[in-house]
Amino acid sequence: MLKVGLLGAGRIGQVHAVNIANNPRSRLVAVSDVHAPAADALAATYGIEARAADDILGDPAIDAVLIATSTDTHSDLIEAATAAGKAVLCEKPVDLSLARAEACLAKVRQTDRPVMIGFNRRFDPHFAALKAASLAGEIGKSELLSLTSFDPAPPPVAYIKVSGGLFRDMMIHDFDMANFLMGARPATVRAVGSAIVDPEIGAAGDVDTAVATLTYADGRIAVIKNSRRAAYGYDQRIELLGSKGLLQANNMLENNVVKSTAAGVVSAKPTYFFLERYIPAYVAEWEAFVAAMIDGTPMPVTLEDGISALAIAEAATHSAKTGEAVELPS
Amino acid sequence: MLKVGLLGAGRIGQVHAVNIANNPRSRLVAVSDVHAPAADALAATYGIEARAADDILGDPAIDAVLIATSTDTHSDLIEAATAAGKAVLCEKPVDLSLARAEACLAKVRQTDRPVMIGFNRRFDPHFAALKAASLAGEIGKSELLSLTSFDPAPPPVAYIKVSGGLFRDMMIHDFDMANFLMGARPATVRAVGSAIVDPEIGAAGDVDTAVATLTYADGRIAVIKNSRRAAYGYDQRIELLGSKGLLQANNMLENNVVKSTAAGVVSAKPTYFFLERYIPAYVAEWEAFVAAMIDGTPMPVTLEDGISALAIAEAATHSAKTGEAVELPS
Amino acid sequence: MLKVGLLGAGRIGQVHAVNIANNPRSRLVAVSDVHAPAADALAATYGIEARAADDILGDPAIDAVLIATSTDTHSDLIEAATAAGKAVLCEKPVDLSLARAEACLAKVRQTDRPVMIGFNRRFDPHFAALKAASLAGEIGKSELLSLTSFDPAPPPVAYIKVSGGLFRDMMIHDFDMANFLMGARPATVRAVGSAIVDPEIGAAGDVDTAVATLTYADGRIAVIKNSRRAAYGYDQRIELLGSKGLLQANNMLENNVVKSTAAGVVSAKPTYFFLERYIPAYVAEWEAFVAAMIDGTPMPVTLEDGISALAIAEAATHSAKTGEAVELPS
Amino acid sequence: MLKVGLLGAGRIGQVHAVNIANNPRSRLVAVSDVHAPAADALAATYGIEARAADDILGDPAIDAVLIATSTDTHSDLIEAATAAGKAVLCEKPVDLSLARAEACLAKVRQTDRPVMIGFNRRFDPHFAALKAASLAGEIGKSELLSLTSFDPAPPPVAYIKVSGGLFRDMMIHDFDMANFLMGARPATVRAVGSAIVDPEIGAAGDVDTAVATLTYADGRIAVIKNSRRAAYGYDQRIELLGSKGLLQANNMLENNVVKSTAAGVVSAKPTYFFLERYIPAYVAEWEAFVAAMIDGTPMPVTLEDGISALAIAEAATHSAKTGEAVELPS
């Protein structure tokens, strides 16, 4: 039984709390949050203790921590937790600064403690089925990957300003999916972006609509499309063209009812946002972490993976600003 | 907090046990089974006691029982449980004998205890969305209902022999869905059936492929198709034609991946069988029972509903044997 | 080059005229219509002569006639045309009276002239592909056939009154499709119907919503659903369950554009009615007739086929009126 | 009645010949081909004369010519035909050399004769419906366009060598569709490409898999994916994200039959290649040309449009070679 402390009791912390509690091989034993009422409320729900983060890290009875705090605290907490001997599952991104994240990695390596980064999409059953089909050779050799990732609506501009920008905050998921599905790191990245959804996003120095193209040393290509707004909901699709065919992972719809009237043939919309769409993914992500801890299966998403996605995001940010292609270290 | 005893620790009892345990407003406190090891195993999983059924019924600390035993014990247990002051959720069908079920109803009415029958499909989110759209008038007045219900593979012939026959065992679900979706009881039923999937089913006096047609006093029509075998999985679909359009509830697929190769464009199959397809339905069914108990919402499927479906099944069985249409009491 | 006279210049005659004219192996040489301006207009379009029907039948330079006149003239014209040595393609139904149609068949047999009945749906490329897949054994042995056939809107009541009723006028297409797809004639028919779309149809002694169930000597079953109204257009679908799977022929949509907005995910509607949906079917029907004439391929739909469908329609009409199942001669 | 001479009797010339002959307002009167037997065969089919191209251009009875010869003759023939007073519909591309095409335009402008370029995809009913929905504001303001365009199999390397390269030969269609759907010319183009389908294509100096990104002055973005190989057939799809929703034009399938077996749920493949997919588009293209000639409707695709697409193709070719973004003249 894995005993777990949860750092961060906000929206995403609450998602994880359910899964930690429901998993038969893990137990949620403590929670912390800089906003005490949030920690207290979550603690009450699960009949556990709200404690200070330091206190949790220092408790030898706790095996692992799940870091669901704000991004700017991730690196510090990863370092502190691993130094304290904890295993870690940390929400993405590792950090907004690639240099800081790499420094964090160096410290973690001194401890030999396992760190997993929460790229939840790898655990979506549809995407995982696509990956499995690709690995099984069902479409031959992969050639051209397309990722479509549209949020239903843009976040507040206040969030945008501290987000690190679309490439670090949003497209980083797709960079990780490209790493996951291509089984290789890209050689170059080219990105374009503009603020056409909301000019205030542009005024804040960010973009809301963007396309990135990745090339690989072996000639393969990946293209990623992001928009901060899709009026019809959360749009999360993958296409992978291979030498023998095409794999597509389509959206999950709210239900399977189709209504045909004089106005047309109407299906349900995609499930609204990541909390709805990725419920099974978060469950499976936690199961994979528990399995890595207890069964010794390989850590499915490493700190190195998190840093790779961040490095691509940083390069894409640069490319979109300068108009130049950026080469990535191999 | 509703304290619940589970009668029956077999396959379907185990499904309910999870939902009783996970629901924040109910607690599984005891389990019984005529096969002691089954009860012990389930009890161990949930850290509860395996007890005799009588003992559970006699325990004043238990508020409700969920009856998941073999069909031939349903009426007796419903009577005993309600006499003992318990609320009941009983798996379908109430009984194989309409007369016995009606006698059971008479006894239950003397107690004034609530009894819900487990027609799980009413709680399937897709079917519930179809019903909601129909009630909201989205296709005007309903006219013609079609239910398609194919099992992936026939049960053992030994099961067939004690099942009461396809109409009572399998199509009874569809008769209840017709009641649910049409909001009325049918006036007549006509049924045809044959044993073309497996001649041994015919030798056992049953059919494996059947069609029933229901007519309603106001001129509406419903048609139900059943087969004990669908090589591609569990096929559960509804179509409702109304004056302003058509509603269709399509199958839930194992995943949303589509593979296009020289061999064609291949989607995933429907989820395999009722345990996979109706997971959310069983959760919602239990929630509805708990809500009826705690919040006083109306009992969503009554014992009378169970008897109505059984009466139609009995009439359909007669029609299929004699070739005659059967009128149903209004 | 097959020289063809067209009897009937109405809506369906015009459909055939285009196909006769465009087929490289047939030539439209004359047209007749009891309404002279209709014949004149069509003749002008094709630069041919408008002539009396008798004159066309008596012209030795004409090889074949296409009969697209009103139903009550079909038998007489088939007899006269075959007696005059013409090959015939006659629109469905052969006649409203089974006895009259059988008498017509007897006369035709004396002439040895080929007669094809215009059951256009057999030539629909989607339905033909389904039939081919079934014949190729792709779903094993067929077991349960479902035909859905909804018109977009009911015809005028004046038409209903002379139509012979829904089973002879509309469902006759489906009876022929059942013969076509099952490769056998049914043993029994049961039908129910009601007038819920338009009470005036009921006042005229007809139904507008109907279900018929056919059983076959080998245990197979077919079920047919008809409605005179589908608010979303012409709904023409087939499902065939076999021992190894299911074949479905879905509707053809007006286009392949899908629009996703806050209101849902909207596809185009089915093509509106038979003139739009069955354009390729009418072309292929005529090609098949020409091929039978010139290449000696088998006549794809015989007069006997037309009479079989009519016999089932007559039995279904009787069943819907009396509530009884009707046995059909083998 | 438009009298038309056809220059080029090859595969695409034959497609146009049928449409010219079947259109009630045009008549095919002569054909030429440098390969005399091809011209003779086509002439025999339509009962017309095979003549020299010069002879056709010099015939005052001929109103228009359709140029379906090899690309390297297009500019010369356009100039000669317009100088001879003919209206012209010329297959794409105008030329492989942008400079030569611009010189051609200058000459054509001296004549004031109308020239249409055969970008057939604009006339595909699905794409045209998408464009109409966009113009009608059904998804608000357009923001992000995606074009997927995969051929079923690469052409012979011999063809590749004279094709001008993927961007001029294949993606030029998509550049024109971007112009058509965005209603504006792009400001920049970035392209990447590689030869992973067939290394011989790489050895010939070309790519077989490519992605181009277009940006527009108002911040909109378009992304185009091309592959010379899709094992499942011809893949031609469009997605347009707007402020209020998404429009998608999906592939046309060979038929609407769906087969469900233990192996999965299988739909038909997309229609195989452009000759099958774009039959209705070629018909509509010719109708639009005839309407422009006879009714005075605007020329739907101009020589300037052809040159714009070629300019983008040339820039994309440069970008893919150098890795740099290329700005396009406004």
Tab-separated table of N, CA and C in Angstrom, chain A residues 245-284:
chain	number	residue	atom	x	y	z
A	245	GLY	N	-1.127	2.690	-43.872
A	245	GLY	CA	-2.458	3.179	-43.522
A	245	GLY	C	-2.434	4.361	-42.584
A	246	LEU	N	-3.596	4.662	-42.069
A	246	LEU	CA	-3.805	5.841	-41.229
A	246	LEU	C	-4.506	5.421	-39.943
A	247	LEU	N	-4.013	5.954	-38.824
A	247	LEU	CA	-4.716	5.792	-37.547
A	247	LEU	C	-5.269	7.143	-37.121
A	248	GLN	N	-6.512	7.157	-36.692
A	248	GLN	CA	-7.117	8.387	-36.188
A	248	GLN	C	-7.731	8.118	-34.825
A	249	ALA	N	-7.479	9.005	-33.879
A	249	ALA	CA	-8.199	8.945	-32.601
A	249	ALA	C	-9.144	10.141	-32.581
A	250	ASN	N	-10.418	9.841	-32.604
A	250	ASN	CA	-11.415	10.910	-32.665
A	250	ASN	C	-11.881	11.325	-31.276
A	251	ASN	N	-12.637	12.367	-31.230
A	251	ASN	CA	-13.136	12.869	-29.955
A	251	ASN	C	-14.118	11.908	-29.291
A	252	MET	N	-14.161	11.962	-27.992
A	252	MET	CA	-15.194	11.282	-27.228
A	252	MET	C	-16.384	12.230	-27.150
A	253	LEU	N	-17.565	11.743	-27.485
A	253	LEU	CA	-18.752	12.598	-27.457
A	253	LEU	C	-19.486	12.455	-26.128
A	254	GLU	N	-20.280	13.450	-25.810
A	254	GLU	CA	-21.015	13.427	-24.540
A	254	GLU	C	-21.944	12.222	-24.448
A	255	ASN	N	-22.520	11.844	-25.560
A	255	ASN	CA	-23.298	10.608	-25.610
A	255	ASN	C	-23.414	10.169	-27.062
A	256	ASN	N	-24.038	8.998	-27.259
A	256	ASN	CA	-24.098	8.428	-28.607
A	256	ASN	C	-25.448	8.651	-29.284
A	257	VAL	N	-26.184	9.642	-28.819
A	257	VAL	CA	-27.499	9.896	-29.409
A	257	VAL	C	-27.351	10.796	-30.633
A	258	VAL	N	-28.052	10.430	-31.707
A	258	VAL	CA	-28.066	11.212	-32.935
A	258	VAL	C	-29.503	11.636	-33.202
A	259	LYS	N	-29.686	12.909	-33.463
A	259	LYS	CA	-31.032	13.432	-33.714
A	259	LYS	C	-31.121	13.942	-35.141
A	260	SER	N	-32.052	13.397	-35.898
A	260	SER	CA	-32.249	13.830	-37.285
A	260	SER	C	-33.563	14.584	-37.378
A	261	THR	N	-33.489	15.825	-37.773
A	261	THR	CA	-34.704	16.606	-37.971
A	261	THR	C	-34.551	17.411	-39.260
A	262	ALA	N	-35.526	18.247	-39.520
A	262	ALA	CA	-35.434	19.086	-40.716
A	262	ALA	C	-34.198	19.976	-40.676
A	263	ALA	N	-33.632	20.182	-39.471
A	263	ALA	CA	-32.462	21.044	-39.340
A	263	ALA	C	-31.151	20.306	-39.604
A	264	GLY	N	-31.194	19.004	-39.791
A	264	GLY	CA	-29.967	18.252	-40.045
A	264	GLY	C	-29.851	17.059	-39.118
A	265	VAL	N	-28.699	16.423	-39.190
A	265	VAL	CA	-28.417	15.228	-38.390
A	265	VAL	C	-27.413	15.637	-37.315
A	266	VAL	N	-27.864	15.653	-36.072
A	266	VAL	CA	-27.087	16.269	-34.994
A	266	VAL	C	-26.580	15.217	-34.012
A	267	SER	N	-25.271	15.173	-33.822
A	267	SER	CA	-24.665	14.337	-32.791
A	267	SER	C	-24.330	15.189	-31.581
A	268	ALA	N	-24.017	14.518	-30.496
A	268	ALA	CA	-23.598	15.230	-29.297
A	268	ALA	C	-22.233	15.867	-29.527
A	269	LYS	N	-21.931	16.859	-28.727
A	269	LYS	CA	-20.640	17.537	-28.801
A	269	LYS	C	-19.558	16.708	-28.106
A	270	PRO	N	-18.297	17.036	-28.370
A	270	PRO	CA	-17.223	16.401	-27.602
A	270	PRO	C	-17.388	16.721	-26.117
A	271	THR	N	-16.936	15.826	-25.261
A	271	THR	CA	-16.951	16.113	-23.820
A	271	THR	C	-16.237	17.446	-23.591
A	272	TYR	N	-16.733	18.228	-22.626
A	272	TYR	CA	-16.430	19.650	-22.652
A	272	TYR	C	-14.955	20.051	-22.479
A	273	PHE	N	-14.285	19.537	-21.462
A	273	PHE	CA	-12.921	20.015	-21.249
A	273	PHE	C	-12.097	18.873	-20.640
A	274	PHE	N	-10.893	19.160	-20.259
A	274	PHE	CA	-9.996	18.067	-19.888
A	274	PHE	C	-10.471	17.295	-18.664
A	275	LEU	N	-11.170	17.974	-17.744
A	275	LEU	CA	-11.616	17.253	-16.559
A	275	LEU	C	-12.638	16.180	-16.928
A	276	GLU	N	-13.434	16.443	-17.962
A	276	GLU	CA	-14.412	15.448	-18.405
A	276	GLU	C	-13.762	14.427	-19.339
A	277	ARG	N	-13.042	14.946	-20.319
A	277	ARG	CA	-12.467	14.075	-21.325
A	277	ARG	C	-11.458	13.093	-20.751
A	278	TYR	N	-10.641	13.582	-19.819
A	278	TYR	CA	-9.496	12.776	-19.393
A	278	TYR	C	-9.688	12.096	-18.042
A	279	ILE	N	-10.934	11.954	-17.593
A	279	ILE	CA	-11.170	11.209	-16.350
A	279	ILE	C	-10.477	9.846	-16.367
A	280	PRO	N	-10.731	9.012	-17.384
A	280	PRO	CA	-10.070	7.697	-17.366
A	280	PRO	C	-8.552	7.810	-17.480
A	281	ALA	N	-8.087	8.865	-18.141
A	281	ALA	CA	-6.643	9.044	-18.284
A	281	ALA	C	-5.993	9.321	-16.935
A	282	TYR	N	-6.630	10.145	-16.116
A	282	TYR	CA	-6.045	10.436	-14.807
A	282	TYR	C	-6.044	9.191	-13.922
A	283	VAL	N	-7.095	8.397	-14.040
A	283	VAL	CA	-7.129	7.135	-13.284
A	283	VAL	C	-5.965	6.230	-13.712
A	284	ALA	N	-5.817	6.086	-15.016
A	284	ALA	CA	-4.776	5.192	-15.532
A	284	ALA	C	-3.383	5.731	-15.234
